Each structure stands twice: as structure tokens, then as C-alpha cells.
Amino acid sequence: MFTTTRRKPLSIFASWLSLVLLAVVAQSQVRDGRLLADELALRLAQQLAEAQELFDDPQRQSQSIEFLGRIIDEVDEYRRAGNEAPADIQEIEQRALELRAQAFFNAGQLQGAADDFRQILLDNPRYSLDSDTISPKIIDFFEDQKKQLIGYIAVSTEPAGARVEVNGNFVGITNFFPIEVHTGIARVEVTLAGHEGYVDDSLRIEPGEITTLDLVLTRTSARLPIITDPPGVEVLVDGEPAGVTSGALPPDLRSFMPAGFDPSRLSAPFELDALPLGRHEIELRLDCYRSVKFPFEAAEPRDYTAQIVKLEESIGRISVTSNPSDARVFLDGELRGNTPVDLDRVCAGEHRLEVKHATGKYVEDISVGADESLSFECPIRPTLAVLDVVADESVPARDVAEIRERLASELRQLQAMNVLFPEAGRVRNLLGDRDPAVFVPAKATPEASVDARREWSEKLGQELEVEAILIPYVPAQRLTKDVVLHFLAVGSVTPDRYTLNYLDREALPAFVKKLSTPTKLFGSWIGVNAIDTRVRPGPTVLSVDSTGPAAVAGIQIGDVLLEVDGTPVAFAREFLDRIHVVEPGSRIELTVSRAGVTESVPFEVGTTPLEVPVKDADFLYNKAIIDLRHRMVVEPEIENLARLNAGLCFMQLEDYETALKEYLPRVTLPESPGISLGTVQYYTALAYLRLGEREEAARLFAQAMAHEQATLLSNDGPRVAPLAQRRLRELASESAR
């Protein structure tokens, strides 16, 4: 039914007006079709506040008539322009009419007061004045106008609950007490779903009198109650949602339930109470249960016997393992435990499985069948975020679009990493309203300090859940079509730069292959150090590791190396290159000259740990950092070698502070020949030296000198001791100056 509108007491008018103003200001923040109305409402509310001050002053009340008239005229003009006045403007207008009517009455202008009160009642027949704050004479005058314009209507129907409209305006739901409506000939429409409607186009409403309608509505539909086990089932009729079963079965119905049903599990009846006559298809759906469909023939407009339906569970089971373990398992975004984990109740259907670890994640869309048991071994992979293309201003937009499209197409083929293309606006927001150019050295501004870049990359890594970032940069160019790919490990500050011609169809696949190639940590080894001489046809063996394959096979110091598997070698570098291409465990044959006698020495190639290359422009050090961080966790047996190499990568990127803080001091290698404890001490000393910590560097170089058999690069590489000794001499010489 209509609510009665009453005049607000003057004591609370200011509070009411403040709320109106606040509401209008809030609405005007939305720049859409309501902007004009919002601005008008704000202006009218301010004018009404000024008019109210005049009205409240008995000495100046008559002056408020003109101010209030301006408000009313402006609303009329707004309507004449074809606009529909929203509720807030209507309320201001009616308030202005009421105040002006009172001012007219108090000034003895009864016709003006009558006109304004009538206008209010024409707009809202249920308008009422506040008898507690307004003069009884004005109240009586208002009621006299109302008796001339307003009648009453009361409608009751069997069944109740019908919707009643008078002249197209909704007035209430049957059955209701008499409600004010305009006098005259009215069109009354009564509607109730599933019943034949009632329309009277010529109902006369007399002033001050009550017109009553008592109607029996003819039923045109069927009613079908549905009860389900369990509750919470979605009901669809002919494919359209009709509602959800809920509640519990009332006690008075439980004795009527057929055998095989547990009354305590049944829902309250869900009424399909306005089913059109004819054939329908009813469907019942609930997550983790098999859907049920059945036909229903509504042959007559009557109540049908309730359909009682038990839904059968539809669940499967999945087991999830990962390497590394103790990764968080999310199913459709919900955390379900840490690996290894068995999920015994998984709804049959499509799901997204995400397994997240500090070193990366695994993502797969899976399908689980009813009563199906599935196992998922989830290899954790790092995730690469490909940021939007950064381009110089002169680069054509079509070139940028083409690069963006080709990068997306090719990088989706990357198998070694998950690939994410975050929305550009989100990235800019995470970077503090900056674009990815902050990571491009050629575009970076002074604010992109080392600490700032590290903070930004770590924030992107945390918020996007990625371990690596790729920023494509297209420089201004005239003849070439180059794009410079900047690859950055999260937490690193200096990206790898990889330049390619994006018109070359093989360039991007070659980059993807490079990203997919694991960082090599082991290589071939025979345990020989050789040097070149001018007096012999091949390199001469300078030393032989007593535990190495060459020593076991009988290679001796002073032997001249002539051939590897029948291929001549003239220099030591050439000899090592021939050895390094042989897989560890393979058998080779060396041809050597010893005391003028040539002989063949067969043996099996051994394995040596390797270091990342030094100052190699083609090597992606950031990509290696991603690999090594991952392998430190998934391959614990090589953790220390991976940690050493990660530290060396940061040193190659000239980030000595990170190498010292996070990597080198935490490497534990044995005191043995080859890459060992002495190797770690040497590199740690070198990092301190690069940071200007000369005393600490000298102390560690001295420790490294004690490991005479320690080497760099590989077990066949240069010895640490003489290199450390040379560094100490240089430090001493510099100190003496």
C-alpha cells in the first residue's frame, strides 16, 4: 500500500535537508544521464533552504512566496522540456508547494493556498500534513480541498495477494483497507499470477466516499509443490529459474511422506503456483548432485500432488602431489590443503586446479566424473608475467599491436614456465601510476634507482604471483624492426637484454627455446690440465687429478695430447671443447705421445660441476636465476651448487650486495679438489672487493689460497690459489701507495 507522506517538523528540517544534499552530491559523482537532474536537485535544495529561513521568520514569511514560486516554476520548466522528475526533485517540489500554500493562507490569499494544496493532492493523493506542527485552521483548509479531490477504494480478492493499479498507478496488494485515489472515472486493473485478470475502465470514484470491490478471480493455472532431499535445490521450469527449495518439512506433513524418504532431510514444499496449462519440463539442480529432470502435464487449473525428489550425490576424488611438496592446493580458488593431499569429496564437473609454491605454481583445468578417482602429479614451474609493450613515441601503433599479438602467440608455447599477461592498468597501479618503462634502462628516469627497481619488481612478483617479468621495448628506428626483450628475475634490478627482429619468423621461437633450455650445472670431466707449447704438436698435460678418469686410465704429466676420438687437437682450448661436447659417462679414446711413443688411451668421461659463463653477452643471467632458485628447492641434492651459481649470476649483473646477502655465504661445499670450499671463498672475497670492503676481501682471499686443489669454472678450470694470491698482492700494492 501507499505510505503516507507527512510534513517534517521544522526542528528536523535542517537535518533532512543535509541528507538530501549529501545524497544529491553522491549521486552527481556518476557521470551519466542523471547528471542534469542531480545538478538541478542540488540547486533546488539550496534554494529551498533559503526559502525555509524566510518562511520560519513571521516578519518575512510573505517574502518566501516568491522564492518558493521560483522552485515550483523551475520544476515545471524541467518537465515541459520532456524530462521526468525523479523522486528527490518531486519531494522538493511538494515541500515548496506546501510551504507556499501555508504562506498564502497566512497572508489571506486563500485561492493561492487552495491551488497549491490541490496541486499537491493531484500529484500525491495520499499526502498529509503534520497536525502536530501546523495550525488546525490550515489542517482543516487542507482537508476541505482533499474532500473535493480525493475518494477511496478498497479491494479484496479470493484468493488474496492480487496486484491493484488505478489509472496505471500501483496502489496495493489485496486485501487492503481504503486507500486515497483521485475522484472521477478511473481504470482499475487487478492481476494475480495464474488467474484471469479483472479490468474496469469506468469505475467512478466519488469525493470523500469509499468504493469497494470484492472479486473472485478465476484460476487459469496449476499448482505443483516440490519437496527435495536435500534442501537448497534450484528449480527450473522449461529452462527458466523458478526459485530454490529451502527450509524443513513441517511436522504435520511428515506422516504423509512415502517410504524410502527421511523426513528430517526433506525441504519445505516449494510452490510452483502459477504454472500455465500444458506440458512442462521440470529440472532440479544442486552442486555435487546429479540433476533430475521430469515432465509435468498441467492438464487442469488445480492443485497437484507434491513431487518428492531425492537427488543423488555426484562426487569424485582427486589426489594431488607436487615437486616440491608442501605446496598449497586451490580448487576453483578455494584452499584445500598442502601437497600431498587427498580430496575425497570433489563435485563432478569442471574445475580449475592450482598448486602454488614459493618457487612457482602449476595450473590445469580438470574434469572430474562421478565416482571417479584421479591423481595429479603437479610439477611446479616458475611463472612469467609479460608486461605491455613499451615503445618510443615515433613507433607506429600498428607495429606495437603486431608485436603484442606475436609475443602473446609465441610465448603461450613456452613449456618451461607458466605465462601470464596481466592487464596494463593493474600493472601501472602496482607500480604507483608508472608504466613498465621503469625497468628499461634506455627509458628509465632518475627515480628508478636500484632500490626502487628492486622494490617494484618484488611488488609485481608478490601481487601477480610470478617469479619473472618480461618487458618488450621497441626503440625508434628507421630501417630495422627490432624489439628489445628485457627479462628480469623478481628481486633483480638489471634485466637481461635480448634483441630480435620481429619480422624474422624464427626470432621469437628461438627466444622461447632459449627460455626453455635449463641452466647447465654439470658437464664432462677427465681430470686433466693442459697447456700449449711451441715445441710440441699438441697441448701438454700439466697436471692430472689423482681421482679423475684420466689418472685412472693412465694419463701422465708431460703427455702430449694429439687426438680425441681420432680428431686432431692442436691447442688446449680446442681439447677442452672436444671434451665438453661429450656426454658424461660416454667412452672416448685419447691419442697421446709419451717419450716419443704414440699410444691410444680409452676411458670413460666423468662429471664435473659447472659455473655459469663469465661476461657472456648471449647468456640470460636473470633466466638462470629463475632456474636456479627453482632447482634449489626441487633438487635438494644440488642445492649448494645451484646457490653458488645464483650468486655468480647476481655478480655478473653487478648486484654484489644480493650475492652476499642471499647466496654465497649460505653455500656449503666440501674442502676437496675442483669446485669446492676454496671456490666459494674466492668469489665471496671478490664480491666484497667490488663493494669496497677491502679488509674482508683480503681475509677471504687468504683463506682461499689454502685450498690448492680448488678450481673455478669447472673441476678442470684454473686453480683458485694462484688467482687469490695475485689478488692479495694487488691489494697490498694499492695499500702501500
PDB file of N, CA, C and O in Angstrom, residues 657-702:
ATOM      1  N   GLU A 657      75.673  -6.965  -3.673  1.00  0.00           N
ATOM      2  CA  GLU A 657      75.007  -6.955  -2.367  1.00  0.00           C
ATOM      3  C   GLU A 657      74.058  -8.146  -2.235  1.00  0.00           C
ATOM      4  O   GLU A 657      74.061  -8.843  -1.216  1.00  0.00           O
ATOM      5  N   THR A 658      73.242  -8.398  -3.262  1.00  0.00           N
ATOM      6  CA  THR A 658      72.332  -9.544  -3.215  1.00  0.00           C
ATOM      7  C   THR A 658      73.108 -10.848  -3.196  1.00  0.00           C
ATOM      8  O   THR A 658      72.747 -11.798  -2.487  1.00  0.00           O
ATOM      9  N   ALA A 659      74.199 -10.934  -3.979  1.00  0.00           N
ATOM     10  CA  ALA A 659      75.014 -12.149  -3.994  1.00  0.00           C
ATOM     11  C   ALA A 659      75.520 -12.476  -2.591  1.00  0.00           C
ATOM     12  O   ALA A 659      75.559 -13.653  -2.189  1.00  0.00           O
ATOM     13  N   LEU A 660      75.893 -11.439  -1.826  1.00  0.00           N
ATOM     14  CA  LEU A 660      76.406 -11.662  -0.475  1.00  0.00           C
ATOM     15  C   LEU A 660      75.300 -11.890   0.548  1.00  0.00           C
ATOM     16  O   LEU A 660      75.446 -12.698   1.463  1.00  0.00           O
ATOM     17  N   LYS A 661      74.206 -11.172   0.399  1.00  0.00           N
ATOM     18  CA  LYS A 661      73.140 -11.283   1.397  1.00  0.00           C
ATOM     19  C   LYS A 661      72.397 -12.614   1.312  1.00  0.00           C
ATOM     20  O   LYS A 661      72.033 -13.205   2.330  1.00  0.00           O
ATOM     21  N   GLU A 662      72.150 -13.075   0.097  1.00  0.00           N
ATOM     22  CA  GLU A 662      71.213 -14.183  -0.065  1.00  0.00           C
ATOM     23  C   GLU A 662      71.837 -15.485  -0.558  1.00  0.00           C
ATOM     24  O   GLU A 662      71.198 -16.534  -0.468  1.00  0.00           O
ATOM     25  N   TYR A 663      73.071 -15.442  -1.061  1.00  0.00           N
ATOM     26  CA  TYR A 663      73.552 -16.646  -1.733  1.00  0.00           C
ATOM     27  C   TYR A 663      74.911 -17.139  -1.237  1.00  0.00           C
ATOM     28  O   TYR A 663      74.994 -18.173  -0.567  1.00  0.00           O
ATOM     29  N   LEU A 664      76.002 -16.455  -1.547  1.00  0.00           N
ATOM     30  CA  LEU A 664      77.339 -17.016  -1.335  1.00  0.00           C
ATOM     31  C   LEU A 664      77.599 -17.472   0.101  1.00  0.00           C
ATOM     32  O   LEU A 664      78.120 -18.584   0.306  1.00  0.00           O
ATOM     33  N   PRO A 665      77.276 -16.682   1.136  1.00  0.00           N
ATOM     34  CA  PRO A 665      77.581 -17.141   2.496  1.00  0.00           C
ATOM     35  C   PRO A 665      76.792 -18.389   2.909  1.00  0.00           C
ATOM     36  O   PRO A 665      77.161 -19.042   3.890  1.00  0.00           O
ATOM     37  N   ARG A 666      75.743 -18.713   2.177  1.00  0.00           N
ATOM     38  CA  ARG A 666      74.916 -19.872   2.541  1.00  0.00           C
ATOM     39  C   ARG A 666      75.269 -21.111   1.729  1.00  0.00           C
ATOM     40  O   ARG A 666      74.585 -22.124   1.805  1.00  0.00           O
ATOM     41  N   VAL A 667      76.354 -21.029   0.930  1.00  0.00           N
ATOM     42  CA  VAL A 667      76.793 -22.181   0.139  1.00  0.00           C
ATOM     43  C   VAL A 667      77.733 -23.046   0.978  1.00  0.00           C
ATOM     44  O   VAL A 667      78.697 -22.546   1.565  1.00  0.00           O
ATOM     45  N   THR A 668      77.430 -24.329   1.017  1.00  0.00           N
ATOM     46  CA  THR A 668      78.278 -25.273   1.744  1.00  0.00           C
ATOM     47  C   THR A 668      78.815 -26.300   0.757  1.00  0.00           C
ATOM     48  O   THR A 668      78.074 -27.159   0.266  1.00  0.00           O
ATOM     49  N   LEU A 669      80.112 -26.217   0.449  1.00  0.00           N
ATOM     50  CA  LEU A 669      80.769 -27.179  -0.440  1.00  0.00           C
ATOM     51  C   LEU A 669      81.935 -27.814   0.318  1.00  0.00           C
ATOM     52  O   LEU A 669      82.528 -27.196   1.211  1.00  0.00           O
ATOM     53  N   PRO A 670      82.286 -29.037  -0.030  1.00  0.00           N
ATOM     54  CA  PRO A 670      83.368 -29.721   0.711  1.00  0.00           C
ATOM     55  C   PRO A 670      84.737 -29.116   0.420  1.00  0.00           C
ATOM     56  O   PRO A 670      84.934 -28.418  -0.576  1.00  0.00           O
ATOM     57  N   GLU A 671      85.695 -29.409   1.293  1.00  0.00           N
ATOM     58  CA  GLU A 671      87.093 -28.998   1.090  1.00  0.00           C
ATOM     59  C   GLU A 671      87.763 -30.092   0.268  1.00  0.00           C
ATOM     60  O   GLU A 671      88.307 -31.053   0.798  1.00  0.00           O
ATOM     61  N   SER A 672      87.672 -29.944  -1.063  1.00  0.00           N
ATOM     62  CA  SER A 672      88.134 -31.002  -1.961  1.00  0.00           C
ATOM     63  C   SER A 672      88.670 -30.371  -3.228  1.00  0.00           C
ATOM     64  O   SER A 672      88.530 -29.169  -3.445  1.00  0.00           O
ATOM     65  N   PRO A 673      89.292 -31.158  -4.119  1.00  0.00           N
ATOM     66  CA  PRO A 673      89.737 -30.603  -5.404  1.00  0.00           C
ATOM     67  C   PRO A 673      88.540 -30.149  -6.236  1.00  0.00           C
ATOM     68  O   PRO A 673      87.417 -30.598  -6.057  1.00  0.00           O
ATOM     69  N   GLY A 674      88.814 -29.260  -7.194  1.00  0.00           N
ATOM     70  CA  GLY A 674      87.769 -28.785  -8.089  1.00  0.00           C
ATOM     71  C   GLY A 674      86.937 -27.682  -7.457  1.00  0.00           C
ATOM     72  O   GLY A 674      87.381 -26.949  -6.562  1.00  0.00           O
ATOM     73  N   ILE A 675      85.692 -27.549  -7.941  1.00  0.00           N
ATOM     74  CA  ILE A 675      84.771 -26.543  -7.389  1.00  0.00           C
ATOM     75  C   ILE A 675      84.421 -26.973  -5.974  1.00  0.00           C
ATOM     76  O   ILE A 675      83.790 -28.020  -5.768  1.00  0.00           O
ATOM     77  N   SER A 676      84.788 -26.169  -5.010  1.00  0.00           N
ATOM     78  CA  SER A 676      84.723 -26.609  -3.618  1.00  0.00           C
ATOM     79  C   SER A 676      84.708 -25.395  -2.698  1.00  0.00           C
ATOM     80  O   SER A 676      84.418 -24.266  -3.131  1.00  0.00           O
ATOM     81  N   LEU A 677      85.072 -25.617  -1.443  1.00  0.00           N
ATOM     82  CA  LEU A 677      85.055 -24.549  -0.447  1.00  0.00           C
ATOM     83  C   LEU A 677      85.944 -23.378  -0.867  1.00  0.00           C
ATOM     84  O   LEU A 677      85.570 -22.214  -0.707  1.00  0.00           O
ATOM     85  N   GLY A 678      87.111 -23.661  -1.409  1.00  0.00           N
ATOM     86  CA  GLY A 678      88.005 -22.589  -1.839  1.00  0.00           C
ATOM     87  C   GLY A 678      87.386 -21.734  -2.932  1.00  0.00           C
ATOM     88  O   GLY A 678      87.614 -20.514  -2.985  1.00  0.00           O
ATOM     89  N   THR A 679      86.572 -22.364  -3.798  1.00  0.00           N
ATOM     90  CA  THR A 679      85.885 -21.626  -4.860  1.00  0.00           C
ATOM     91  C   THR A 679      84.938 -20.590  -4.255  1.00  0.00           C
ATOM     92  O   THR A 679      84.907 -19.427  -4.674  1.00  0.00           O
ATOM     93  N   VAL A 680      84.157 -21.036  -3.277  1.00  0.00           N
ATOM     94  CA  VAL A 680      83.179 -20.150  -2.635  1.00  0.00           C
ATOM     95  C   VAL A 680      83.889 -19.000  -1.933  1.00  0.00           C
ATOM     96  O   VAL A 680      83.468 -17.833  -2.027  1.00  0.00           O
ATOM     97  N   GLN A 681      84.988 -19.293  -1.237  1.00  0.00           N
ATOM     98  CA  GLN A 681      85.722 -18.240  -0.533  1.00  0.00           C
ATOM     99  C   GLN A 681      86.281 -17.213  -1.513  1.00  0.00           C
ATOM    100  O   GLN A 681      86.258 -16.003  -1.246  1.00  0.00           O
ATOM    101  N   TYR A 682      86.760 -17.668  -2.658  1.00  0.00           N
ATOM    102  CA  TYR A 682      87.318 -16.748  -3.643  1.00  0.00           C
ATOM    103  C   TYR A 682      86.241 -15.801  -4.173  1.00  0.00           C
ATOM    104  O   TYR A 682      86.445 -14.581  -4.229  1.00  0.00           O
ATOM    105  N   TYR A 683      85.104 -16.346  -4.548  1.00  0.00           N
ATOM    106  CA  TYR A 683      84.054 -15.497  -5.109  1.00  0.00           C
ATOM    107  C   TYR A 683      83.457 -14.570  -4.049  1.00  0.00           C
ATOM    108  O   TYR A 683      83.102 -13.420  -4.340  1.00  0.00           O
ATOM    109  N   THR A 684      83.362 -15.058  -2.815  1.00  0.00           N
ATOM    110  CA  THR A 684      82.856 -14.199  -1.742  1.00  0.00           C
ATOM    111  C   THR A 684      83.811 -13.026  -1.522  1.00  0.00           C
ATOM    112  O   THR A 684      83.384 -11.871  -1.358  1.00  0.00           O
ATOM    113  N   ALA A 685      85.101 -13.314  -1.546  1.00  0.00           N
ATOM    114  CA  ALA A 685      86.100 -12.249  -1.411  1.00  0.00           C
ATOM    115  C   ALA A 685      85.990 -11.255  -2.563  1.00  0.00           C
ATOM    116  O   ALA A 685      86.074 -10.030  -2.358  1.00  0.00           O
ATOM    117  N   LEU A 686      85.771 -11.766  -3.772  1.00  0.00           N
ATOM    118  CA  LEU A 686      85.673 -10.894  -4.940  1.00  0.00           C
ATOM    119  C   LEU A 686      84.458  -9.971  -4.827  1.00  0.00           C
ATOM    120  O   LEU A 686      84.523  -8.785  -5.182  1.00  0.00           O
ATOM    121  N   ALA A 687      83.324 -10.502  -4.310  1.00  0.00           N
ATOM    122  CA  ALA A 687      82.127  -9.669  -4.135  1.00  0.00           C
ATOM    123  C   ALA A 687      82.376  -8.562  -3.121  1.00  0.00           C
ATOM    124  O   ALA A 687      81.983  -7.401  -3.329  1.00  0.00           O
ATOM    125  N   TYR A 688      83.046  -8.894  -2.009  1.00  0.00           N
ATOM    126  CA  TYR A 688      83.383  -7.860  -1.019  1.00  0.00           C
ATOM    127  C   TYR A 688      84.312  -6.811  -1.630  1.00  0.00           C
ATOM    128  O   TYR A 688      84.184  -5.605  -1.360  1.00  0.00           O
ATOM    129  N   LEU A 689      85.243  -7.250  -2.455  1.00  0.00           N
ATOM    130  CA  LEU A 689      86.170  -6.318  -3.090  1.00  0.00           C
ATOM    131  C   LEU A 689      85.420  -5.348  -3.999  1.00  0.00           C
ATOM    132  O   LEU A 689      85.709  -4.146  -4.009  1.00  0.00           O
ATOM    133  N   ARG A 690      84.441  -5.847  -4.755  1.00  0.00           N
ATOM    134  CA  ARG A 690      83.683  -4.993  -5.654  1.00  0.00           C
ATOM    135  C   ARG A 690      82.857  -3.957  -4.885  1.00  0.00           C
ATOM    136  O   ARG A 690      82.545  -2.885  -5.394  1.00  0.00           O
ATOM    137  N   LEU A 691      82.515  -4.283  -3.637  1.00  0.00           N
ATOM    138  CA  LEU A 691      81.761  -3.340  -2.798  1.00  0.00           C
ATOM    139  C   LEU A 691      82.674  -2.419  -2.003  1.00  0.00           C
ATOM    140  O   LEU A 691      82.201  -1.610  -1.201  1.00  0.00           O
ATOM    141  N   GLY A 692      83.980  -2.572  -2.190  1.00  0.00           N
ATOM    142  CA  GLY A 692      84.921  -1.695  -1.488  1.00  0.00           C
ATOM    143  C   GLY A 692      85.309  -2.169  -0.107  1.00  0.00           C
ATOM    144  O   GLY A 692      85.999  -1.445   0.628  1.00  0.00           O
ATOM    145  N   GLU A 693      84.885  -3.390   0.287  1.00  0.00           N
ATOM    146  CA  GLU A 693      85.233  -3.933   1.610  1.00  0.00           C
ATOM    147  C   GLU A 693      86.580  -4.661   1.495  1.00  0.00           C
ATOM    148  O   GLU A 693      86.663  -5.894   1.425  1.00  0.00           O
ATOM    149  N   ARG A 694      87.672  -3.916   1.486  1.00  0.00           N
ATOM    150  CA  ARG A 694      88.988  -4.456   1.164  1.00  0.00           C
ATOM    151  C   ARG A 694      89.528  -5.386   2.255  1.00  0.00           C
ATOM    152  O   ARG A 694      90.136  -6.419   1.952  1.00  0.00           O
ATOM    153  N   GLU A 695      89.296  -5.046   3.507  1.00  0.00           N
ATOM    154  CA  GLU A 695      89.827  -5.884   4.587  1.00  0.00           C
ATOM    155  C   GLU A 695      89.167  -7.257   4.582  1.00  0.00           C
ATOM    156  O   GLU A 695      89.844  -8.287   4.716  1.00  0.00           O
ATOM    157  N   GLU A 696      87.856  -7.263   4.450  1.00  0.00           N
ATOM    158  CA  GLU A 696      87.148  -8.547   4.431  1.00  0.00           C
ATOM    159  C   GLU A 696      87.538  -9.345   3.195  1.00  0.00           C
ATOM    160  O   GLU A 696      87.691 -10.579   3.245  1.00  0.00           O
ATOM    161  N   ALA A 697      87.702  -8.662   2.057  1.00  0.00           N
ATOM    162  CA  ALA A 697      88.123  -9.345   0.841  1.00  0.00           C
ATOM    163  C   ALA A 697      89.492  -9.988   1.034  1.00  0.00           C
ATOM    164  O   ALA A 697      89.716 -11.150   0.644  1.00  0.00           O
ATOM    165  N   ALA A 698      90.453  -9.236   1.638  1.00  0.00           N
ATOM    166  CA  ALA A 698      91.801  -9.778   1.851  1.00  0.00           C
ATOM    167  C   ALA A 698      91.768 -10.998   2.763  1.00  0.00           C
ATOM    168  O   ALA A 698      92.477 -11.997   2.529  1.00  0.00           O
ATOM    169  N   ARG A 699      90.958 -10.944   3.787  1.00  0.00           N
ATOM    170  CA  ARG A 699      90.858 -12.087   4.712  1.00  0.00           C
ATOM    171  C   ARG A 699      90.384 -13.340   3.986  1.00  0.00           C
ATOM    172  O   ARG A 699      90.925 -14.439   4.168  1.00  0.00           O
ATOM    173  N   LEU A 700      89.374 -13.185   3.110  1.00  0.00           N
ATOM    174  CA  LEU A 700      88.813 -14.338   2.417  1.00  0.00           C
ATOM    175  C   LEU A 700      89.728 -14.825   1.290  1.00  0.00           C
ATOM    176  O   LEU A 700      89.813 -16.033   1.029  1.00  0.00           O
ATOM    177  N   PHE A 701      90.437 -13.907   0.613  1.00  0.00           N
ATOM    178  CA  PHE A 701      91.420 -14.352  -0.391  1.00  0.00           C
ATOM    179  C   PHE A 701      92.501 -15.198   0.273  1.00  0.00           C
ATOM    180  O   PHE A 701      92.966 -16.204  -0.290  1.00  0.00           O
ATOM    181  N   ALA A 702      92.907 -14.801   1.474  1.00  0.00           N
ATOM    182  CA  ALA A 702      93.931 -15.560   2.203  1.00  0.00           C
ATOM    183  C   ALA A 702      93.426 -16.959   2.535  1.00  0.00           C
ATOM    184  O   ALA A 702      94.169 -17.953   2.436  1.00  0.00           O
TER     185      ALA A 702
END
